[in-house]
């Protein structure tokens, strides 16, 4: 993990989560560790099935009973995995809160938004109904819902998608949590509303100084908010670094693939948007060696990539990567420069379709594991 900004409030250590099935165990999270401290935002990024949401549910204690969870989830030094369900319930929604992706499903349609907010307040505080109502109106105001007094008595279906998500944020912060987990909080929203909800998040985080875990498949979402980023693939952490290092000096081909599919907003497009080829692997039968090797343009096949699993290793202070070739990947600038002539060609309209052969990451045969002749 990159240099700490503060003492960790939450430390996850060697977390493993598996689900037994008739065909064998599905290892959804495989040895993930991270810390997050007060007023810090950790972005956890990956495609569907990377294990990021299962990680958050393991922290919250919301996994189905059949899930097998090992490792440690230390909240202020107490391992949550050793607590009784009743003790975990007391923490949930109080000291540790979560914002879910689908606000409509998370809110109860038969109660007003204000009633649900007031219940969230009363669940963890001994206050009168009137005090809980005042607090819930205040919470709606904090998350930027106009005319909060009137909105307090409306039902979820009377709220727009963006307002429902704000109401979910209000519910999550009702008890000033120490840890706030947001699982794809903007995925169901259109782009303009996404930006508004993220802005609410930023304001809330500044106000509460909570430790925030922001889970998303979209690196763009973490760009303006996260201090550190943990990139997950096939249940494992494959790159961990400060946010700037992820965006400007990524040392893992998968992270670069995620970045390659992000459009620039400054209009200076020097590279073509490239999506990562193929599909995420089966977690029941993951590929041998590096799980990313079937999709990776840098894989030495056959070779170390499909034989040896790369460990998450420090390649610079505060920057870790699980790639045999991390130290020898071309710089992001060099990779963009290499790709620029193709982009010009494409922009001139003379080529249609994705590039064949090496992508912007550079030719495969220039890369060999450190110490190996090539
Ligand atoms: Fe690609 Fe090999 Fe690095 Fe895995 S270890 S990301 S397959 S180059």
CSV table of C-alpha atoms and ligand atoms in Angstrom, one decimal:
chain,number,residue,atom,x,y,z
A,1,UNK,CA,0.0,0.0,0.0
A,2,UNK,CA,1.2,3.5,-0.7
A,3,UNK,CA,2.4,5.7,2.2
A,4,UNK,CA,-0.3,6.1,4.8
A,5,UNK,CA,-2.0,9.4,5.2
A,6,UNK,CA,-3.3,8.3,8.7
A,7,UNK,CA,-3.5,5.3,11.0
A,8,UNK,CA,-5.8,2.7,9.4
A,9,UNK,CA,-9.3,2.4,10.7
A,10,UNK,CA,-10.0,-0.7,8.7
A,11,UNK,CA,-7.3,-3.3,7.8
A,12,UNK,CA,-8.2,-6.3,5.7
A,13,UNK,CA,-5.6,-9.0,5.9
A,14,UNK,CA,-5.2,-12.0,3.5
A,15,UNK,CA,-9.0,-12.2,2.9
A,16,UNK,CA,-10.2,-15.3,1.2
A,17,UNK,CA,-13.8,-15.9,0.3
A,18,UNK,CA,-15.0,-19.1,-1.4
A,19,UNK,CA,-18.4,-20.6,-2.3
A,20,UNK,CA,-18.8,-24.4,-2.3
A,21,UNK,CA,-20.6,-25.6,-5.4
A,22,UNK,CA,-21.4,-29.1,-6.8
A,23,UNK,CA,-18.5,-28.6,-9.2
A,24,UNK,CA,-16.0,-27.5,-6.5
A,25,UNK,CA,-15.1,-24.3,-4.6
A,26,UNK,CA,-15.4,-20.9,-6.4
A,27,UNK,CA,-12.6,-18.8,-5.0
A,28,UNK,CA,-14.1,-15.3,-5.3
A,29,UNK,CA,-11.5,-13.4,-3.2
A,30,UNK,CA,-8.0,-14.8,-3.0
A,31,UNK,CA,-5.7,-13.2,-0.4
A,32,UNK,CA,-6.7,-9.6,-0.6
A,33,UNK,CA,-5.1,-7.1,1.9
A,34,UNK,CA,-5.5,-3.4,2.3
A,35,UNK,CA,-5.7,-0.6,4.8
A,36,UNK,CA,-7.9,2.5,4.8
A,37,UNK,CA,-7.6,5.4,7.3
A,38,UNK,CA,-9.6,8.4,8.5
A,39,UNK,CA,-10.4,10.8,5.7
A,40,UNK,CA,-9.0,8.5,3.1
A,41,UNK,CA,-10.6,7.1,0.0
A,42,UNK,CA,-9.6,3.8,-1.3
A,43,UNK,CA,-10.8,3.0,-4.8
A,44,UNK,CA,-11.3,-0.7,-5.5
A,45,UNK,CA,-11.6,-1.2,-9.3
A,46,UNK,CA,-12.2,-4.2,-11.5
A,47,UNK,CA,-14.6,-5.9,-13.9
A,48,UNK,CA,-17.7,-7.9,-12.8
A,49,UNK,CA,-16.5,-11.1,-11.1
A,50,UNK,CA,-13.2,-9.6,-9.9
A,51,UNK,CA,-14.2,-10.0,-6.3
A,52,UNK,CA,-14.6,-6.4,-5.4
A,53,UNK,CA,-18.2,-6.6,-4.3
A,54,UNK,CA,-17.7,-9.9,-2.5
A,55,UNK,CA,-14.9,-8.1,-0.6
A,56,UNK,CA,-17.2,-5.4,0.5
A,57,UNK,CA,-20.0,-7.8,1.6
A,58,UNK,CA,-17.4,-9.8,3.6
A,59,UNK,CA,-16.4,-6.6,5.4
A,60,UNK,CA,-20.1,-5.9,6.1
A,61,UNK,CA,-20.8,-9.5,7.1
A,62,UNK,CA,-23.5,-9.7,4.5
A,63,UNK,CA,-22.4,-12.8,2.6
A,64,UNK,CA,-24.6,-15.8,2.5
A,65,UNK,CA,-24.0,-18.4,5.2
A,66,UNK,CA,-22.5,-20.9,2.8
A,67,UNK,CA,-19.6,-18.5,2.0
A,68,UNK,CA,-16.3,-19.6,3.6
A,69,UNK,CA,-14.4,-16.5,4.8
A,70,UNK,CA,-10.9,-16.6,6.2
A,71,UNK,CA,-8.3,-13.9,7.0
A,72,UNK,CA,-8.9,-10.8,9.1
A,73,UNK,CA,-11.1,-7.8,8.8
A,74,UNK,CA,-9.8,-5.5,11.6
A,75,UNK,CA,-12.0,-2.5,12.5
A,76,UNK,CA,-10.0,-0.4,15.0
A,77,UNK,CA,-8.0,-3.5,15.9
A,78,UNK,CA,-11.0,-5.8,16.4
A,79,UNK,CA,-11.4,-8.7,14.0
A,80,UNK,CA,-14.9,-8.5,12.7
A,81,UNK,CA,-14.8,-12.1,11.5
A,82,UNK,CA,-14.6,-13.3,15.1
A,83,UNK,CA,-17.7,-11.3,16.2
A,84,UNK,CA,-21.2,-12.8,16.8
A,85,UNK,CA,-23.9,-11.8,14.3
A,86,UNK,CA,-25.6,-9.6,16.9
A,87,UNK,CA,-22.3,-7.6,17.4
A,88,UNK,CA,-21.8,-7.2,13.7
A,89,UNK,CA,-25.4,-5.9,13.4
A,90,UNK,CA,-24.6,-3.2,15.9
A,91,UNK,CA,-21.7,-2.0,13.8
A,92,UNK,CA,-23.6,-2.2,10.5
A,93,UNK,CA,-25.3,1.0,9.7
A,94,UNK,CA,-23.7,2.6,12.7
A,95,UNK,CA,-19.9,2.6,12.6
A,96,UNK,CA,-19.7,0.9,9.2
A,97,UNK,CA,-22.2,1.8,6.6
A,98,UNK,CA,-22.7,0.9,2.9
A,99,UNK,CA,-24.3,2.6,-0.1
A,100,UNK,CA,-25.6,0.0,-2.6
A,101,UNK,CA,-25.8,0.3,-6.3
A,102,UNK,CA,-29.5,-0.1,-6.7
A,103,UNK,CA,-31.2,2.4,-4.5
A,104,UNK,CA,-34.7,1.5,-5.6
A,105,UNK,CA,-34.1,-2.1,-4.5
A,106,UNK,CA,-32.5,-1.0,-1.2
A,107,UNK,CA,-35.3,1.4,-0.2
A,108,UNK,CA,-38.6,0.0,1.0
A,109,UNK,CA,-41.3,1.1,-1.4
A,110,UNK,CA,-44.1,1.0,1.2
A,111,UNK,CA,-42.5,3.5,3.6
A,112,UNK,CA,-41.7,7.2,3.0
A,113,UNK,CA,-38.0,8.1,2.6
A,114,UNK,CA,-38.2,10.1,5.7
A,115,UNK,CA,-39.6,7.2,7.8
A,116,UNK,CA,-36.8,5.0,6.6
A,117,UNK,CA,-34.2,7.6,7.4
A,118,UNK,CA,-35.6,8.2,10.9
A,119,UNK,CA,-35.6,4.4,11.5
A,120,UNK,CA,-31.9,4.3,10.5
A,121,UNK,CA,-31.2,7.1,13.1
A,122,UNK,CA,-33.3,5.4,15.8
A,123,UNK,CA,-31.7,2.0,15.3
A,124,UNK,CA,-28.4,3.3,16.7
A,125,UNK,CA,-29.4,6.2,18.9
A,126,UNK,CA,-31.9,6.7,21.7
A,127,UNK,CA,-33.8,9.7,20.4
A,128,UNK,CA,-37.4,10.6,20.2
A,129,UNK,CA,-39.4,10.3,17.0
A,130,UNK,CA,-39.4,14.1,16.6
A,131,UNK,CA,-35.6,14.2,17.0
A,132,UNK,CA,-35.2,11.4,14.5
A,133,UNK,CA,-37.4,13.3,12.1
A,134,UNK,CA,-35.4,16.5,12.5
A,135,UNK,CA,-32.2,14.6,11.9
A,136,UNK,CA,-33.6,12.9,8.8
A,137,UNK,CA,-34.7,16.3,7.3
A,138,UNK,CA,-31.2,17.6,8.1
A,139,UNK,CA,-29.7,14.5,6.3
A,140,UNK,CA,-31.8,15.1,3.2
A,141,UNK,CA,-30.6,18.7,3.2
A,142,UNK,CA,-26.9,17.6,3.7
A,143,UNK,CA,-27.1,15.4,0.6
A,144,UNK,CA,-28.5,18.2,-1.5
A,145,UNK,CA,-32.2,17.2,-1.8
A,146,UNK,CA,-34.2,20.3,-2.5
A,147,UNK,CA,-37.1,21.2,-0.2
A,148,UNK,CA,-36.1,18.4,2.3
A,149,UNK,CA,-39.1,18.9,4.6
A,150,UNK,CA,-41.6,18.1,1.8
A,151,UNK,CA,-39.4,15.4,0.3
A,152,UNK,CA,-39.2,13.7,3.8
A,153,UNK,CA,-42.8,12.6,3.5
A,154,UNK,CA,-42.6,11.2,-0.1
A,155,UNK,CA,-42.2,7.6,-1.1
A,156,UNK,CA,-39.1,6.3,-3.0
A,157,UNK,CA,-41.1,6.1,-6.3
A,158,UNK,CA,-41.6,9.8,-6.1
A,159,UNK,CA,-37.9,10.4,-6.1
A,160,UNK,CA,-35.7,10.5,-9.3
A,161,UNK,CA,-32.9,8.0,-9.6
A,162,UNK,CA,-30.3,10.6,-8.5
A,163,UNK,CA,-32.4,11.7,-5.6
A,164,UNK,CA,-32.9,8.1,-4.5
A,165,UNK,CA,-29.2,7.5,-4.5
A,166,UNK,CA,-28.7,10.7,-2.5
A,167,UNK,CA,-31.3,9.4,0.0
A,168,UNK,CA,-29.2,6.2,0.2
A,169,UNK,CA,-26.1,8.2,1.0
A,170,UNK,CA,-28.1,10.1,3.6
A,171,UNK,CA,-29.1,6.8,5.2
A,172,UNK,CA,-25.5,5.6,5.2
A,173,UNK,CA,-24.2,8.7,6.9
A,174,UNK,CA,-27.1,8.9,9.4
A,175,UNK,CA,-24.9,7.8,12.2
A,176,UNK,CA,-21.6,9.4,11.2
A,177,UNK,CA,-19.9,6.1,10.3
A,178,UNK,CA,-16.2,5.6,10.6
A,179,UNK,CA,-16.1,3.5,7.5
A,180,UNK,CA,-18.3,4.1,4.4
A,181,UNK,CA,-18.4,1.5,1.7
A,182,UNK,CA,-19.9,2.6,-1.6
A,183,UNK,CA,-20.5,-0.2,-4.1
A,184,UNK,CA,-20.9,1.1,-7.6
A,185,UNK,CA,-22.8,4.1,-6.2
A,186,UNK,CA,-23.3,5.8,-9.6
A,187,UNK,CA,-23.5,2.9,-12.1
A,188,UNK,CA,-27.3,3.0,-12.4
A,189,UNK,CA,-27.3,6.7,-13.1
A,190,UNK,CA,-26.8,8.8,-16.2
A,191,UNK,CA,-23.6,10.7,-16.6
A,192,UNK,CA,-24.8,14.1,-15.4
A,193,UNK,CA,-26.4,12.6,-12.3
A,194,UNK,CA,-23.3,10.5,-11.7
A,195,UNK,CA,-21.3,13.6,-11.5
A,196,UNK,CA,-23.7,15.2,-9.1
A,197,UNK,CA,-23.8,12.1,-6.8
A,198,UNK,CA,-20.0,12.0,-6.8
A,199,UNK,CA,-19.9,15.6,-5.9
A,200,UNK,CA,-22.2,14.9,-2.9
A,201,UNK,CA,-19.9,12.0,-1.9
A,202,UNK,CA,-16.9,14.3,-1.9
A,203,UNK,CA,-18.7,16.9,0.2
A,204,UNK,CA,-19.9,14.2,2.6
A,205,UNK,CA,-16.5,12.7,2.9
A,206,UNK,CA,-14.9,16.1,3.7
A,207,UNK,CA,-17.6,16.6,6.3
A,208,UNK,CA,-17.5,13.2,8.0
A,209,UNK,CA,-13.8,12.4,7.5
A,210,UNK,CA,-14.9,8.7,7.2
A,211,UNK,CA,-12.6,6.1,5.7
A,212,UNK,CA,-14.3,5.4,2.3
A,213,UNK,CA,-14.0,2.3,0.2
A,214,UNK,CA,-15.3,3.2,-3.3
A,215,UNK,CA,-16.0,0.2,-5.4
A,216,UNK,CA,-16.4,0.6,-9.1
A,217,UNK,CA,-15.7,-1.0,-12.5
A,218,UNK,CA,-14.9,2.5,-13.8
A,219,UNK,CA,-11.5,4.0,-13.2
A,220,UNK,CA,-12.9,7.4,-14.2
A,221,UNK,CA,-15.0,7.4,-11.1
A,222,UNK,CA,-12.0,7.1,-8.8
A,223,UNK,CA,-9.9,9.7,-10.6
A,224,UNK,CA,-11.2,12.7,-8.7
A,225,UNK,CA,-11.9,11.0,-5.4
A,226,UNK,CA,-9.5,8.3,-4.4
A,227,UNK,CA,-6.2,8.7,-2.6
A,228,UNK,CA,-5.2,5.1,-3.3
A,229,UNK,CA,-6.4,2.5,-5.8
A,230,UNK,CA,-6.5,-1.3,-5.6
A,231,UNK,CA,-7.1,-3.0,-8.9
A,232,UNK,CA,-8.7,-6.5,-8.6
A,233,UNK,CA,-8.7,-9.2,-11.2
A,234,UNK,CA,-10.1,-12.8,-10.7
A,235,UNK,CA,-10.3,-12.3,-7.0
A,236,UNK,CA,-6.8,-11.0,-6.5
A,237,UNK,CA,-5.2,-7.6,-6.0
A,238,UNK,CA,-3.1,-7.1,-9.1
A,239,UNK,CA,-2.0,-3.5,-8.6
A,240,UNK,CA,-2.0,-1.1,-5.6
A,241,UNK,CA,-0.7,2.5,-5.8
A,242,UNK,CA,-1.5,6.1,-5.2
A,243,UNK,CA,-4.1,7.3,-7.6
A,244,UNK,CA,-1.7,9.4,-9.7
A,245,UNK,CA,0.6,6.5,-10.1
A,246,UNK,CA,-2.3,4.3,-11.4
A,247,UNK,CA,-3.2,6.9,-14.0
A,248,UNK,CA,0.2,8.1,-15.1
A,249,UNK,CA,2.6,5.2,-14.3
A,250,UNK,CA,0.6,2.0,-14.1
A,251,UNK,CA,2.7,-1.1,-13.9
A,252,UNK,CA,0.1,-3.7,-14.8
A,253,UNK,CA,-1.2,-4.6,-18.2
A,254,UNK,CA,-4.8,-5.1,-16.9
A,255,UNK,CA,-4.8,-1.6,-15.3
A,256,UNK,CA,-3.5,-0.2,-18.5
A,257,UNK,CA,-6.3,-2.0,-20.3
A,258,UNK,CA,-8.9,-0.4,-18.1
A,259,UNK,CA,-7.2,3.0,-18.7
A,260,UNK,CA,-7.1,2.3,-22.4
A,261,UNK,CA,-10.9,2.2,-22.5
A,262,UNK,CA,-11.3,5.6,-20.8
A,263,UNK,CA,-11.8,8.6,-23.1
A,264,UNK,CA,-9.9,11.7,-22.2
A,265,UNK,CA,-12.0,14.8,-21.3
A,266,UNK,CA,-9.4,17.4,-22.4
A,267,UNK,CA,-9.9,16.7,-26.0
A,268,UNK,CA,-6.3,15.7,-26.5
A,269,UNK,CA,-6.8,12.2,-27.7
A,270,UNK,CA,-3.4,10.7,-28.6
A,271,UNK,CA,-4.4,7.2,-28.4
A,272,UNK,CA,-7.3,5.0,-29.6
A,273,UNK,CA,-9.8,3.7,-27.1
A,274,UNK,CA,-9.0,0.0,-26.8
A,275,UNK,CA,-11.1,-2.5,-24.9
A,276,UNK,CA,-9.6,-5.5,-23.2
A,277,UNK,CA,-10.0,-8.5,-25.3
A,278,UNK,CA,-11.8,-11.6,-24.1
A,279,UNK,CA,-13.8,-12.3,-20.9
A,280,UNK,CA,-12.9,-12.5,-17.2
A,281,UNK,CA,-11.9,-16.1,-16.3
A,282,UNK,CA,-14.0,-18.7,-14.6
A,283,UNK,CA,-13.3,-18.6,-10.8
A,284,UNK,CA,-14.1,-22.3,-10.6
A,285,UNK,CA,-11.3,-23.2,-13.0
A,286,UNK,CA,-9.0,-20.1,-13.3
A,287,UNK,CA,-6.2,-20.2,-15.8
A,288,UNK,CA,-2.8,-21.4,-14.5
A,289,UNK,CA,0.0,-18.9,-13.8
A,290,UNK,CA,-1.2,-15.3,-14.2
A,291,UNK,CA,-5.0,-15.4,-14.5
A,292,UNK,CA,-4.8,-12.5,-16.9
A,293,UNK,CA,-2.6,-14.3,-19.4
A,294,UNK,CA,-5.2,-15.3,-21.9
A,295,UNK,CA,-6.1,-11.6,-22.4
A,296,UNK,CA,-2.7,-10.0,-22.0
A,297,UNK,CA,-0.7,-8.7,-25.0
A,298,UNK,CA,2.5,-8.9,-22.9
A,299,UNK,CA,2.2,-12.6,-22.0
A,300,UNK,CA,5.2,-14.7,-22.9
A,301,UNK,CA,3.4,-17.8,-24.0
A,302,UNK,CA,4.4,-20.5,-23.3
A,303,UNK,CA,6.5,-19.2,-20.4
A,304,UNK,CA,6.3,-17.8,-17.0
A,305,UNK,CA,3.0,-16.1,-17.5
A,306,UNK,CA,1.0,-19.3,-17.9
A,307,UNK,CA,3.2,-21.3,-15.5
A,308,UNK,CA,4.0,-19.1,-12.5
A,309,UNK,CA,1.5,-17.0,-10.6
A,310,UNK,CA,3.0,-13.5,-10.1
A,311,UNK,CA,2.9,-12.2,-6.5
A,312,UNK,CA,1.9,-8.7,-5.6
A,313,UNK,CA,5.4,-7.2,-5.2
A,314,UNK,CA,6.6,-3.7,-4.5
A,315,UNK,CA,8.2,-2.2,-7.6
A,316,UNK,CA,8.5,1.4,-6.3
A,317,UNK,CA,7.8,3.0,-2.9
A,318,UNK,CA,4.1,2.5,-2.3
A,319,UNK,CA,3.5,0.9,-5.7
A,320,UNK,CA,2.9,-2.8,-6.0
A,321,UNK,CA,2.1,-4.9,-9.0
A,322,UNK,CA,1.4,-8.6,-9.7
A,323,UNK,CA,3.1,-8.9,-13.1
A,324,UNK,CA,6.3,-10.7,-14.1
A,325,UNK,CA,7.1,-7.8,-16.4
A,326,UNK,CA,6.0,-4.9,-14.2
A,327,UNK,CA,9.5,-3.4,-14.2
A,328,UNK,CA,9.9,-3.6,-17.9
A,329,UNK,CA,6.6,-2.3,-19.2
A,330,UNK,CA,7.1,0.8,-21.4
A,331,UNK,CA,6.2,4.1,-19.8
A,332,UNK,CA,2.6,5.2,-20.4
A,333,UNK,CA,4.0,8.1,-22.5
A,334,UNK,CA,6.1,5.8,-24.6
A,335,UNK,CA,3.2,3.4,-25.2
A,336,UNK,CA,0.9,6.4,-26.2
A,337,UNK,CA,3.6,7.7,-28.5
A,338,UNK,CA,4.0,4.3,-30.2
A,339,UNK,CA,0.3,4.2,-30.8
A,340,UNK,CA,-0.1,7.8,-32.0
A,341,UNK,CA,0.6,7.1,-35.8
A,342,UNK,CA,-2.2,4.5,-35.7
A,343,UNK,CA,-4.5,6.9,-34.1
A,344,UNK,CA,-3.7,9.5,-36.8
A,345,UNK,CA,-4.4,6.9,-39.4
A,346,UNK,CA,-7.7,6.0,-37.8
A,347,UNK,CA,-8.7,9.6,-37.3
A,348,UNK,CA,-8.1,10.1,-41.1
A,349,UNK,CA,-10.7,7.4,-41.6
A,350,UNK,CA,-8.6,5.1,-43.6
A,351,UNK,CA,-8.8,2.2,-41.2
A,352,UNK,CA,-11.9,0.8,-39.5
A,353,UNK,CA,-12.0,-1.6,-36.6
A,354,UNK,CA,-9.7,-2.6,-33.8
A,355,UNK,CA,-5.9,-2.7,-34.4
A,356,UNK,CA,-4.5,-6.2,-34.9
A,357,UNK,CA,-1.3,-7.4,-33.3
A,358,UNK,CA,0.4,-5.5,-30.5
A,359,UNK,CA,-1.8,-2.9,-28.8
A,360,UNK,CA,-0.6,0.4,-27.4
A,361,UNK,CA,1.3,-1.5,-24.7
A,362,UNK,CA,4.2,-2.4,-27.0
A,363,UNK,CA,5.3,-5.6,-28.8
A,364,UNK,CA,5.1,-8.8,-26.9
A,365,UNK,CA,8.5,-10.1,-27.8
A,366,UNK,CA,10.4,-7.1,-26.3
A,367,UNK,CA,9.3,-8.2,-22.8
A,368,UNK,CA,11.0,-10.9,-20.8
A,369,UNK,CA,10.9,-11.5,-17.0
A,370,UNK,CA,13.7,-9.7,-15.2
A,371,UNK,CA,16.9,-11.7,-15.3
A,372,UNK,CA,15.8,-13.8,-18.3
A,373,UNK,CA,17.7,-13.5,-21.5
A,374,UNK,CA,15.6,-12.1,-24.4
B,1,LIG,FE1,0.5,-10.2,-18.6
B,1,LIG,FE2,2.3,-12.0,-17.9
B,1,LIG,FE3,2.1,-9.6,-16.5
B,1,LIG,FE4,0.2,-11.5,-16.3
B,1,LIG,S1,2.4,-11.7,-15.6
B,1,LIG,S2,-0.1,-9.3,-16.6
B,1,LIG,S3,0.2,-12.4,-18.4
B,1,LIG,S4,2.7,-9.9,-18.7
